[in-house]
Amino acid sequence: MNTLKYKGYVGSVAYSEPDLVFFGKIEGIDDLVNYEGESVTELTAAFHEAVDDYLAYCEDHGLKPEKSYTGTFNVRISPMTHREIANLASEEGISINAFVKKALLEAVSRGYEGSKSSLVLEPSATYGSRKKVRITIPVADVPLAEELFKRLDWKVEE
């Protein structure tokens, strides 16, 4: 997905062919703030203005501009992946929750560094409505990811 970034905020980017306009909204906030422009330059300027206006509004009204998160979310994975995670967590002597938390923290910290590569995964079992999933990982981690996906019996396309 294409995004814009400004002052730590992320904005979505979409295009309406019938209206001949780019549009988007500020992501990661509790409120709905939209912007639009007829060119990428106009859209970017409108996004910057929307962020600045939103921050000023929050300051004037004593509101926190960030979206509130509970710190809890559900992730659906295959039973085989669940088993592998449980085994790896057991080998490290930690809970599954601690293992997943550690893995996510490592992934987030690596996510902003270095080059990235996209891989398309096709799990051997289909969950939900997706048959293929595209992920982006640091290039240095591609061999490890490919080995993991091989163990999970997932087909990898580059």
mmCIF file of C-alpha atoms in Angstrom:
data_model
loop_
_atom_site.group_PDB
_atom_site.id
_atom_site.type_symbol
_atom_site.label_atom_id
_atom_site.label_comp_id
_atom_site.label_asym_id
_atom_site.label_seq_id
_atom_site.Cartn_x
_atom_site.Cartn_y
_atom_site.Cartn_z
ATOM 1 C CA MET A 1 0.000 0.000 0.000
ATOM 2 C CA ASN A 2 1.256 3.457 -0.842
ATOM 3 C CA THR A 3 1.536 5.813 2.086
ATOM 4 C CA LEU A 4 2.658 9.303 2.982
ATOM 5 C CA LYS A 5 4.679 10.111 6.120
ATOM 6 C CA TYR A 6 4.887 13.370 8.014
ATOM 7 C CA LYS A 7 5.695 14.222 11.646
ATOM 8 C CA GLY A 8 5.466 10.559 12.609
ATOM 9 C CA TYR A 9 2.018 10.101 11.041
ATOM 10 C CA VAL A 10 1.131 7.831 8.150
ATOM 11 C CA GLY A 11 -1.460 8.674 5.548
ATOM 12 C CA SER A 12 -3.129 6.362 3.078
ATOM 13 C CA VAL A 13 -3.087 7.053 -0.656
ATOM 14 C CA ALA A 14 -5.853 6.054 -3.064
ATOM 15 C CA TYR A 15 -7.128 7.268 -6.428
ATOM 16 C CA SER A 16 -10.684 7.823 -7.615
ATOM 17 C CA GLU A 17 -10.806 7.462 -11.385
ATOM 18 C CA PRO A 18 -14.350 8.853 -11.773
ATOM 19 C CA ASP A 19 -13.432 11.950 -9.732
ATOM 20 C CA LEU A 20 -9.866 12.220 -11.094
ATOM 21 C CA VAL A 21 -8.576 12.837 -7.575
ATOM 22 C CA PHE A 22 -6.125 11.295 -5.134
ATOM 23 C CA PHE A 23 -7.422 10.937 -1.576
ATOM 24 C CA GLY A 24 -6.502 9.432 1.753
ATOM 25 C CA LYS A 25 -6.861 9.568 5.513
ATOM 26 C CA ILE A 26 -4.532 9.857 8.474
ATOM 27 C CA GLU A 27 -3.930 6.367 9.874
ATOM 28 C CA GLY A 28 -3.321 5.470 13.513
ATOM 29 C CA ILE A 29 -5.620 8.056 15.077
ATOM 30 C CA ASP A 30 -9.034 7.677 16.740
ATOM 31 C CA ASP A 31 -10.585 10.382 14.557
ATOM 32 C CA LEU A 32 -11.320 10.443 10.832
ATOM 33 C CA VAL A 33 -9.228 13.031 8.997
ATOM 34 C CA ASN A 34 -9.364 12.956 5.182
ATOM 35 C CA TYR A 35 -7.457 14.885 2.522
ATOM 36 C CA GLU A 36 -7.376 15.007 -1.270
ATOM 37 C CA GLY A 37 -5.558 16.510 -4.215
ATOM 38 C CA GLU A 38 -5.569 16.397 -7.994
ATOM 39 C CA SER A 39 -1.840 15.594 -8.128
ATOM 40 C CA VAL A 40 0.704 13.873 -5.924
ATOM 41 C CA THR A 41 2.080 17.307 -5.004
ATOM 42 C CA GLU A 42 -1.392 18.558 -4.018
ATOM 43 C CA LEU A 43 -2.131 15.353 -2.106
ATOM 44 C CA THR A 44 1.130 15.600 -0.167
ATOM 45 C CA ALA A 45 0.486 19.247 0.694
ATOM 46 C CA ALA A 46 -3.084 18.414 1.763
ATOM 47 C CA PHE A 47 -1.788 15.551 3.951
ATOM 48 C CA HIS A 48 0.754 17.840 5.645
ATOM 49 C CA GLU A 49 -1.952 20.463 6.215
ATOM 50 C CA ALA A 50 -4.339 17.822 7.591
ATOM 51 C CA VAL A 51 -1.720 16.566 10.071
ATOM 52 C CA ASP A 52 -0.836 20.110 11.166
ATOM 53 C CA ASP A 53 -4.527 21.026 11.571
ATOM 54 C CA TYR A 54 -5.257 17.826 13.481
ATOM 55 C CA LEU A 55 -2.334 18.384 15.863
ATOM 56 C CA ALA A 56 -3.433 21.997 16.448
ATOM 57 C CA TYR A 57 -7.023 20.843 17.095
ATOM 58 C CA CYS A 58 -5.836 18.214 19.597
ATOM 59 C CA GLU A 59 -3.644 20.753 21.382
ATOM 60 C CA ASP A 60 -6.458 23.336 21.549
ATOM 61 C CA HIS A 61 -8.874 20.754 23.006
ATOM 62 C CA GLY A 62 -6.428 18.935 25.294
ATOM 63 C CA LEU A 63 -6.689 15.674 23.357
ATOM 64 C CA LYS A 64 -4.056 13.025 22.693
ATOM 65 C CA PRO A 65 -3.599 12.738 18.912
ATOM 66 C CA GLU A 66 -2.418 9.121 18.970
ATOM 67 C CA LYS A 67 -4.794 6.199 18.634
ATOM 68 C CA SER A 68 -5.229 4.222 21.817
ATOM 69 C CA TYR A 69 -4.278 0.563 21.592
ATOM 70 C CA THR A 70 -4.993 -2.144 24.160
ATOM 71 C CA GLY A 71 -1.788 -4.076 23.525
ATOM 72 C CA THR A 72 -3.837 -7.183 22.770
ATOM 73 C CA PHE A 73 -4.699 -8.604 19.360
ATOM 74 C CA ASN A 74 -5.524 -11.997 17.859
ATOM 75 C CA VAL A 75 -3.490 -13.618 15.119
ATOM 76 C CA ARG A 76 -4.764 -16.616 13.166
ATOM 77 C CA ILE A 77 -2.064 -19.098 12.182
ATOM 78 C CA SER A 78 -2.014 -22.682 11.007
ATOM 79 C CA PRO A 79 -1.960 -25.432 13.631
ATOM 80 C CA MET A 80 1.465 -26.476 12.324
ATOM 81 C CA THR A 81 2.855 -22.969 12.837
ATOM 82 C CA HIS A 82 1.281 -22.892 16.306
ATOM 83 C CA ARG A 83 3.046 -26.160 17.142
ATOM 84 C CA GLU A 84 6.391 -24.880 15.823
ATOM 85 C CA ILE A 85 6.075 -21.707 17.896
ATOM 86 C CA ALA A 86 5.162 -23.719 20.983
ATOM 87 C CA ASN A 87 8.193 -25.973 20.467
ATOM 88 C CA LEU A 88 10.571 -23.048 19.937
ATOM 89 C CA ALA A 89 9.187 -21.236 22.993
ATOM 90 C CA SER A 90 9.579 -24.397 25.054
ATOM 91 C CA GLU A 91 13.191 -24.776 23.898
ATOM 92 C CA GLU A 92 13.861 -21.203 25.070
ATOM 93 C CA GLY A 93 12.038 -21.841 28.348
ATOM 94 C CA ILE A 94 9.486 -19.085 27.789
ATOM 95 C CA SER A 95 5.749 -18.876 27.137
ATOM 96 C CA ILE A 96 4.293 -18.694 23.630
ATOM 97 C CA ASN A 97 3.179 -15.140 24.431
ATOM 98 C CA ALA A 98 6.713 -14.131 25.447
ATOM 99 C CA PHE A 99 8.138 -15.821 22.328
ATOM 100 C CA VAL A 100 5.731 -14.020 19.987
ATOM 101 C CA LYS A 101 6.279 -10.696 21.783
ATOM 102 C CA LYS A 102 10.056 -11.106 21.396
ATOM 103 C CA ALA A 103 9.724 -12.044 17.708
ATOM 104 C CA LEU A 104 7.490 -9.061 16.993
ATOM 105 C CA LEU A 105 9.806 -6.645 18.801
ATOM 106 C CA GLU A 106 12.754 -7.970 16.783
ATOM 107 C CA ALA A 107 10.776 -7.708 13.545
ATOM 108 C CA VAL A 108 9.704 -4.134 14.275
ATOM 109 C CA SER A 109 13.231 -3.047 15.170
ATOM 110 C CA ARG A 110 14.611 -4.605 11.956
ATOM 111 C CA GLY A 111 11.723 -3.278 9.889
ATOM 112 C CA TYR A 112 13.160 0.232 9.792
ATOM 113 C CA GLU A 113 16.719 -0.761 8.934
ATOM 114 C CA GLY A 114 18.409 -1.841 5.743
ATOM 115 C CA SER A 115 17.040 -3.065 2.470
ATOM 116 C CA LYS A 116 13.883 -5.074 2.262
ATOM 117 C CA SER A 117 12.676 -7.796 -0.039
ATOM 118 C CA SER A 118 9.117 -8.854 -0.817
ATOM 119 C CA LEU A 119 8.177 -12.509 -0.885
ATOM 120 C CA VAL A 120 4.817 -13.975 -1.866
ATOM 121 C CA LEU A 121 3.834 -16.922 0.301
ATOM 122 C CA GLU A 122 1.316 -19.579 -0.550
ATOM 123 C CA PRO A 123 0.473 -21.587 2.591
ATOM 124 C CA SER A 124 -0.294 -25.278 2.136
ATOM 125 C CA ALA A 125 -3.598 -24.700 3.934
ATOM 126 C CA THR A 126 -5.898 -21.753 3.252
ATOM 127 C CA TYR A 127 -7.143 -19.697 6.194
ATOM 128 C CA GLY A 128 -9.746 -16.997 5.745
ATOM 129 C CA SER A 129 -10.083 -15.604 2.250
ATOM 130 C CA ARG A 130 -6.404 -15.335 1.288
ATOM 131 C CA LYS A 131 -4.516 -17.952 -0.615
ATOM 132 C CA LYS A 132 -1.372 -15.853 -1.032
ATOM 133 C CA VAL A 133 0.262 -13.387 1.310
ATOM 134 C CA ARG A 134 2.953 -10.809 0.466
ATOM 135 C CA ILE A 135 5.434 -9.962 3.193
ATOM 136 C CA THR A 136 8.370 -7.573 3.203
ATOM 137 C CA ILE A 137 11.462 -8.494 5.202
ATOM 138 C CA PRO A 138 15.058 -7.251 5.400
ATOM 139 C CA VAL A 139 17.181 -8.811 2.648
ATOM 140 C CA ALA A 140 19.575 -10.210 5.251
ATOM 141 C CA ASP A 141 16.724 -12.305 6.696
ATOM 142 C CA VAL A 142 15.536 -13.805 3.396
ATOM 143 C CA PRO A 143 17.513 -17.070 3.772
ATOM 144 C CA LEU A 144 16.161 -17.595 7.292
ATOM 145 C CA ALA A 145 12.615 -16.776 6.178
ATOM 146 C CA GLU A 146 12.882 -19.138 3.209
ATOM 147 C CA GLU A 147 14.079 -21.945 5.503
ATOM 148 C CA LEU A 148 11.193 -21.301 7.904
ATOM 149 C CA PHE A 149 8.668 -21.269 5.075
ATOM 150 C CA LYS A 150 10.152 -24.484 3.706
ATOM 151 C CA ARG A 151 9.638 -26.127 7.112
ATOM 152 C CA LEU A 152 6.055 -24.869 7.112
ATOM 153 C CA ASP A 153 5.548 -26.321 3.630
ATOM 154 C CA TRP A 154 4.781 -22.921 2.148
ATOM 155 C CA LYS A 155 5.544 -22.143 -1.483
ATOM 156 C CA VAL A 156 7.624 -18.960 -1.901
ATOM 157 C CA GLU A 157 7.572 -16.754 -4.987
ATOM 158 C CA GLU A 158 9.843 -13.726 -5.405
#
